[in-house]
Each structure stands twice: as structure tokens, then as C-alpha cells.
XYZ file of C-alpha atoms in Angstrom:
326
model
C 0.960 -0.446 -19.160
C 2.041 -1.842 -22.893
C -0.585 -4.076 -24.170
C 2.498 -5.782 -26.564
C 3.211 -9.100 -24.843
C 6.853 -9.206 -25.847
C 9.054 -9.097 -22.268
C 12.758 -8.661 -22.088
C 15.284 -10.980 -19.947
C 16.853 -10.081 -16.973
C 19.726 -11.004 -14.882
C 19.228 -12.185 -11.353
C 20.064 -9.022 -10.101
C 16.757 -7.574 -11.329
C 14.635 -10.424 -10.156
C 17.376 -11.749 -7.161
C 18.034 -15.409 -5.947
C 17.432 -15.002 -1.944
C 18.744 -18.056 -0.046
C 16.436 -18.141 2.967
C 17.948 -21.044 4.412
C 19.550 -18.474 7.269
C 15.961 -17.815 8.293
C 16.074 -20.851 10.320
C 19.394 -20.458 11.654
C 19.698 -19.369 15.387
C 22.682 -16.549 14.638
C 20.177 -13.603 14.770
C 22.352 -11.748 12.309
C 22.636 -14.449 9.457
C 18.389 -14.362 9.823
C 18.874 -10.221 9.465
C 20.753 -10.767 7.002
C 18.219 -12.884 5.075
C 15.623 -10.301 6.085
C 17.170 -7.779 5.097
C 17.396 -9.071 1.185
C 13.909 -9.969 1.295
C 13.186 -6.212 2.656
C 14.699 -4.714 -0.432
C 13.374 -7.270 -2.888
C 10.294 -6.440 -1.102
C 10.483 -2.497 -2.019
C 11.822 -2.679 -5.224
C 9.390 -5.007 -7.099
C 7.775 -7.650 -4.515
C 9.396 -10.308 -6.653
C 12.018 -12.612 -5.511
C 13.536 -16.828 -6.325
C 14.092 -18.688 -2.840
C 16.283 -21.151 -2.818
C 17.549 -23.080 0.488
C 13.658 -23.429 1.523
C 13.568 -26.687 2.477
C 11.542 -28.386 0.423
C 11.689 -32.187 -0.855
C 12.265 -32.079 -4.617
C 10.970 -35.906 -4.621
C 7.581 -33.931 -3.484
C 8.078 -31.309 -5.810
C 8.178 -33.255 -8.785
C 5.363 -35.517 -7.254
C 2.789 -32.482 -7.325
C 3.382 -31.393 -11.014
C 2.975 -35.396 -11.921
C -0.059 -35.736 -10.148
C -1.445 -32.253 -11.622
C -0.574 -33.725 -15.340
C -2.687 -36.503 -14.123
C -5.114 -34.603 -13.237
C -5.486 -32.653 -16.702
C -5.298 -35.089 -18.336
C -9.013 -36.572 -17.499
C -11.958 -36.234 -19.544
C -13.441 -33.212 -19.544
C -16.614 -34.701 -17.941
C -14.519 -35.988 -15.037
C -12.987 -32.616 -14.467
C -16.286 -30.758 -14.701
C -17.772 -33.476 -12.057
C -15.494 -31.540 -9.593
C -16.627 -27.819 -10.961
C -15.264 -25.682 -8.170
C -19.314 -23.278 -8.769
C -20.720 -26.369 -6.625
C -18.677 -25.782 -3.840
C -19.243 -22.874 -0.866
C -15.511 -23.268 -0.568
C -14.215 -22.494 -3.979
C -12.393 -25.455 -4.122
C -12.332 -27.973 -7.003
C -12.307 -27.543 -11.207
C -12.030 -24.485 -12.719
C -11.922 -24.951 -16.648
C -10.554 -22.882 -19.606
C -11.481 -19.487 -19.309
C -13.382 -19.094 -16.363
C -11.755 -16.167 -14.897
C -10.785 -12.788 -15.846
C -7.775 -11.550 -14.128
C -7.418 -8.768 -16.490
C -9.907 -6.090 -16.350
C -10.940 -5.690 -20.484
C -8.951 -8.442 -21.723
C -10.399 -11.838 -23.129
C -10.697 -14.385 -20.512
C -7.564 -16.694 -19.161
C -6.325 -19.716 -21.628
C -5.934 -21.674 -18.266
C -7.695 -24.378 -16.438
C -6.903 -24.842 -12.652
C -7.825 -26.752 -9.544
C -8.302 -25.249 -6.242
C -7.576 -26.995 -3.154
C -7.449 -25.860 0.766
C -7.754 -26.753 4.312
C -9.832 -29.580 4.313
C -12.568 -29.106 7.047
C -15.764 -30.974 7.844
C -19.399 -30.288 7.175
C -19.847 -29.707 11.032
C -17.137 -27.548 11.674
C -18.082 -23.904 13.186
C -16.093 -22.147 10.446
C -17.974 -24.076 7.662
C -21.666 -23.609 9.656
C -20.751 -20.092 9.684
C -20.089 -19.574 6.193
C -16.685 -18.068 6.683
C -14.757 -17.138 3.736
C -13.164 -20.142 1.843
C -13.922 -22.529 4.665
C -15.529 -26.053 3.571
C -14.117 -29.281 2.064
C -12.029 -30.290 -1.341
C -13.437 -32.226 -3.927
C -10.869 -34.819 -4.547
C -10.790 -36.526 -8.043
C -11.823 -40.326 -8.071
C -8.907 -42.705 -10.343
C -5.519 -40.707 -9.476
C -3.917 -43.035 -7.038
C -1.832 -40.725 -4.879
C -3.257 -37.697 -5.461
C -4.705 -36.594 -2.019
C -1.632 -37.507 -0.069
C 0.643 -35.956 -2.231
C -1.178 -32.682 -2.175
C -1.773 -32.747 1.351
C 1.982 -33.374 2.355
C 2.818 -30.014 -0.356
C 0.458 -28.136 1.630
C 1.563 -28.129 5.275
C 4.998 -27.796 3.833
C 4.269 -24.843 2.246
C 1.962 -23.187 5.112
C 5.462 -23.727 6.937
C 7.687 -22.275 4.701
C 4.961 -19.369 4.363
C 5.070 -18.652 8.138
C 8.859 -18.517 8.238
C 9.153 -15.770 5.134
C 6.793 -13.959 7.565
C 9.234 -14.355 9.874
C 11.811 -12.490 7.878
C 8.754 -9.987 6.261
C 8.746 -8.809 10.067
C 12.457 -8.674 10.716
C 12.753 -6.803 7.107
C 10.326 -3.805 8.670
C 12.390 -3.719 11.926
C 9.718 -5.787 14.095
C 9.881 -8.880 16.106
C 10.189 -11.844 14.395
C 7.077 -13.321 16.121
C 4.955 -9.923 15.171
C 2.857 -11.836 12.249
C 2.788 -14.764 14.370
C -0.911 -14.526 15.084
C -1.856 -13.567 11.577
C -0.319 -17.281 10.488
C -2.486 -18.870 12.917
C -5.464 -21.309 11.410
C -4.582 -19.185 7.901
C -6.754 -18.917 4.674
C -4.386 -20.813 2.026
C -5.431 -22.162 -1.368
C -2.715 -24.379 -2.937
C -3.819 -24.085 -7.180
C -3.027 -26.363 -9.693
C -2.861 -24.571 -13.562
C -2.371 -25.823 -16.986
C -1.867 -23.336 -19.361
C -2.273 -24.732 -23.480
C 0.294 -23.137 -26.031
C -0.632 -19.489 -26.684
C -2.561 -19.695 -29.804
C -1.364 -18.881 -33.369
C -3.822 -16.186 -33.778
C -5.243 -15.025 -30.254
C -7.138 -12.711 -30.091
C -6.261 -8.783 -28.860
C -5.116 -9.118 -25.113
C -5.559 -12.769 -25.212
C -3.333 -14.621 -23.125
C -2.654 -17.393 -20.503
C -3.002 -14.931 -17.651
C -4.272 -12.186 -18.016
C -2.035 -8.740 -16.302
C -3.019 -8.641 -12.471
C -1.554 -8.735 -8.738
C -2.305 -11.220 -5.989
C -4.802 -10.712 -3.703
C -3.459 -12.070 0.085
C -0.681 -12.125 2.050
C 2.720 -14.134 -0.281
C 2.139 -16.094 -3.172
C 5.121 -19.260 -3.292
C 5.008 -20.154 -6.724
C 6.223 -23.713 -8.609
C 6.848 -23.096 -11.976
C 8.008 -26.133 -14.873
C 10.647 -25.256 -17.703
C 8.371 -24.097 -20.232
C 8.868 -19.876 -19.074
C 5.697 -17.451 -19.677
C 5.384 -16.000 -16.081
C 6.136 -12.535 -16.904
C 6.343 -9.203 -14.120
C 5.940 -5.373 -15.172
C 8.827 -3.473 -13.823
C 7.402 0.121 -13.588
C 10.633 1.990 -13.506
C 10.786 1.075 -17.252
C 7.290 0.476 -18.163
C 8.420 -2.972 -19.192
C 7.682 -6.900 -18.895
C 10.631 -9.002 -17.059
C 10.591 -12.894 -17.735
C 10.777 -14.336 -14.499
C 12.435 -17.052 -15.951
C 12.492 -20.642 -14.239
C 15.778 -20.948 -11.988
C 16.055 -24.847 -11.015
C 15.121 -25.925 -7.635
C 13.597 -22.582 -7.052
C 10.297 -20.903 -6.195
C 9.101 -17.372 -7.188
C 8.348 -15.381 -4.467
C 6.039 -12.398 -4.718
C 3.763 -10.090 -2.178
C 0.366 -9.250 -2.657
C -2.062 -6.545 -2.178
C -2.390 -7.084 1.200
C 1.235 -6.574 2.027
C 1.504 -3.414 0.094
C -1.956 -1.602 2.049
C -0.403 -3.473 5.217
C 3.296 -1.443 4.606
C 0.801 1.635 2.738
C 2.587 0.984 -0.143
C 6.257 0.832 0.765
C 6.009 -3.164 -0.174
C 5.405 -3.717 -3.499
C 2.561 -5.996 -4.634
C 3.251 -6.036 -8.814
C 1.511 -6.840 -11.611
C 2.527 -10.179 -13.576
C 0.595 -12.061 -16.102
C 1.348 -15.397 -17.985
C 2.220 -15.682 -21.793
C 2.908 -19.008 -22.911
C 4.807 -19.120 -26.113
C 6.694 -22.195 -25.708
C 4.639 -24.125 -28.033
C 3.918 -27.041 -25.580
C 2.002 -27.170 -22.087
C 2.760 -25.233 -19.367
C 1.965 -25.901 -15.627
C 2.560 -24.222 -12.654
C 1.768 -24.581 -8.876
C 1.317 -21.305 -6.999
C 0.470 -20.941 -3.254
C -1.551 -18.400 -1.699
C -1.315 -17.795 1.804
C -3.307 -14.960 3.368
C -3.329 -15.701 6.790
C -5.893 -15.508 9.693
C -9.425 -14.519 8.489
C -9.864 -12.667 11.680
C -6.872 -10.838 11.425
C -6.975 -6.959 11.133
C -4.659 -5.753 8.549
C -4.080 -1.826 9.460
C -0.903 0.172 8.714
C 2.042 -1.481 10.056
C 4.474 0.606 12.790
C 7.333 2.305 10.991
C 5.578 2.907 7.587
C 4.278 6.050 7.623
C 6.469 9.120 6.693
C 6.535 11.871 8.882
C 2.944 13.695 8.084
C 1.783 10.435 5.739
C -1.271 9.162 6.503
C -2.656 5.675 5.910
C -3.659 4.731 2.312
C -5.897 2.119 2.900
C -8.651 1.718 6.611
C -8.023 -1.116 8.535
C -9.555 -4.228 7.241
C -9.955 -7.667 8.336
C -7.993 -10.791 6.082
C -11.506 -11.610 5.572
C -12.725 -8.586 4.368
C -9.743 -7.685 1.791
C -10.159 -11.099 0.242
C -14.066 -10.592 0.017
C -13.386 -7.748 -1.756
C -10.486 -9.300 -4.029
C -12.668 -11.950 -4.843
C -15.556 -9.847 -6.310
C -12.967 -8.488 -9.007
C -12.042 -11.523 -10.815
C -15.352 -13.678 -10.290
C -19.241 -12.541 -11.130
């Protein structure tokens, strides 16, 4: 992998614009069809624009306002909400707190992390199952809560229906991953990213090079650019470049050991040189914590044999999780 963190741009049909509208529509060939450009999106790098998904713009645009408002508290009001006094992981995480890239100088981003919001009493949160628990919710930001709540049961809807077409793409029933996006682990992230600085030091960045850890990652990005993927057929970066009224699409690592390999789940990191703030929204969903993820029918070559044992969604994000954070 180059450690330079010049990219190169790329037309759409590098990085393709998938209307998945046709997911929803009840011809079951115009949903192949849709499927069937998400399959080879899905093989070639795991990263893909939607368009057609169904989501309010008014909403949209709503979320990004509210994170700016967000940000844009004192640092002590932030840090009231540190995500390290939460069981959940949910809450403040401030400038360089995480290390995506293994060697490299910590992230130039500050986030917040917010899930499903669940009680002290519930059995999930007793247990002291994986990301189960309550948000912290800032105090002054009129709006805030709602807003983010209404984004994220839209996009644990649009999340289930690209599973949808995920399962038509591999030749199985639509319904196959039905169970998986039942009661799923989802994290919806707010990120501010500051201008890349003048003189960073080596490897520094916004993001540092990694892949996603769960299931799809739906990802609002604002004009400013920086989101950059690593195409390894030419050992080089790809701006994914914003395209309006889009969201980036990609797979993560448990896609790829689910498919044992045949889905891509691809390195991308963040490099913001547009000399003014940069924010972006993505969404993780990775599905049922119970869920066993094991080699999918139809994705083993004749004599191939599994990459990966069967794990639980649980398990693999245990696991993810003890990369990134001490």
C-alpha cells in the first residue's frame, strides 16, 4: 500500500452510481436487475453511490446541521458526554482518540456515537451484550434527539432492503438475511474532520487507511471530498468523490469472511485537503448479535475451503473492536 496520500479521480464507472430504487419494486426482474449491479460492485471493490434510496433530503440536511451544532460546543460540553463512560460506546469521542491505521499517528477527527437507545433494565443491557445500553444526548441543541432518531430507523430500513438485494446478488432468497436484520447492532456516527494540517506529520491524516468492521456501512458525506478507497488492481487511491443526493455504499469485513472473500470489504481512509471542515455521517449496520456468520451457499469453489470459522455478529465485532481501541 503507498503511504503518499495523493489519490487520482475516477469516473463513475470505477466507483458506479446504483439506483436501488427497483429494490422495492414488485417486478422480480427490475429487483434482479438492481441486485445484480450491486453483486458486481460488490466483487470488484465493495464500493458503490445509491441513489433512488428513499431518503428525505429535508432530513438529510437536518442531521449534518444538527452535527455542526454539535461541534461546535465547548470542549467541556463535548467531553461531559465522553463516549469511555459509557458500557455502550456511545457518546463523544474527541480528536485523536482512535487509531484506524495500524502505525500511523492517530485520526485528526472527533465523532459522536449514537445507537439503539435501550433502558437500564433491559435484558440485553443487564447482560452486558455488545454495544447494548443508552445514548448520551447533548443538553442545549434543540432538535437534536428527534432528528437523529428519525435518520436512524430510516437508515436501519434502507440497510435491510440492500440486504435484500446482497442476497438476490449471491443467487439466494431475498428473505435469506432476513433474520440477521432482526433487533440489529447499528451505530449511526457523527465526524468532523479539521483541515489537514500544513505540516502533518508522516502518515498523519483525517482517517487513518482501514476497512469496516460489520455488515454495510451507508455513508453521508458534505462537499468538501477527502474520502478516499485503494483500488488494488492498481495499487492506487480513488477519490470517492461526493455525487449530490447520494450515499456511499461499501461492505465490510464481515461480508467478505461471510462470501470467503468473493465480496470485497476495501480499505479507504480520509484526507482532508480542502482547507475548511469536513463532516460526514456514516452508518454501520451489522446486524443480529446472535447471528452466526459462516460461509454463505454458493461461495466456495469446487475444492475451496472456508477462509474464516463460523462466528457469531457478536463475536466478529468483539474482535474488530479490540483493533482500533486499547
Amino acid at each position: 500500500m503507498p503511504l503518499s496520500l495523493e489519490a487520482v479521480h475516477v469516473s463513475a464507472a470505477a466507483l458506479p452510481v446504483i439506483d436501488v430504487s427497483g429494490l422495492s419494486d414488485p417486478d422480480p426482474a427490475a429487483r434482479r436487475r438492481v441486485a445484480a449491479a450491486i453483486g458486481a460492485a460488490a466483487r470488484d471493490k465493495g464500493f458503490l453511490y445509491i441513489v433512488g434510496h428513499g431518503i428525505d433530503p429535508d432530513l438529510r440536511a437536518a442531521v449534518f446541521a444538527q452535527s455542526k451544532r454539535f461541534f461546535d460546543l465547548p470542549e467541556a460540553d463535548k467531553l461531559a458526554l465522553d463516549k469511555a463512560q459509557s458500557p455502550a460506546n456511545r457518546g463523544y469521542e474527541a480528536l485523536r482518540n482512535q487509531t484506524l491505521e495500524a502505525g500511523a499517528p492517530p485520526d485528526l477527527k472527533e465523532g459522536f456515537y449514537m445507537g439503539r437507545d435501550l433502558p437500564a433494565d433491559d435484558p440485553r443491557v443487564l447482560a452486558g451484550r455488545f454495544g447494548a445500553g443508552a445514548n448520551q444526548w447533548p443538553a442545549g441543541i434543540d432538535g437534536f434527539r428527534p432528528v437523529m432518531e428519525d435518520y436512524y430507523r430510516a437508515l436501519v430500513v434502507l440497510a435491510t432492503r440492500l440486504m435484500s438485494g446482497l442476497a438476490l446478488s449471491l443467487g439466494l432468497p431475498e428473505d435469506h438475511f432476513a433474520a440477521y436484520c432482526a433487533e440489529p447492532i447499528a451505530i449511526l456516527r457523527l465526524l468532523h474532520y479539521p483541515p489537514q494540517p500544513a505540516n502533518p506529520l508522516p502518515g498523519e491524516k483525517g482517517c487513518g487507511a482501514h476497512t469496516d468492521f460489520g455488515g454495510l456501512t451507508i455513508l453521508a458525506q458534505d462537499n468538501s471530498g477527502g474520502l478516499q478507497v485503494f483500488d488494488k488492481n492498481t495499487g492506487t487511491w480513488l477519490h470517492a468523490d461526493p455525487v449530490p443526493d447520494a450515499f456511499v455504499v461499501n461492505l465490510g469485513d464481515m461480508i467478505q469472511r461471510w462470501t470467503n472473500g468473493h465480496y470485497r470489504s476495501t480499505l479507504h481512509r480520509v484526507v482532508n485537503m480542502s482547507g475548511g471542515e469536513r463532516y460526514s455521517v456514516p452508518f454501520f449496520f451489522s446486524g443480529n448479535p446472535d447471528h452466526v456468520v459462516a460461509c454463505l451457499p454458493g461461495c466456495l469453489a469446487p475444492g475451496e475451503a472456508p477462509a474464516f470459522p463460523p462466528i457469531t455478529v457478536e463475536g466478529h465485532m468483539k474482535e474488530r473492536y479490540a483493533t482500533t481501541y486499547k
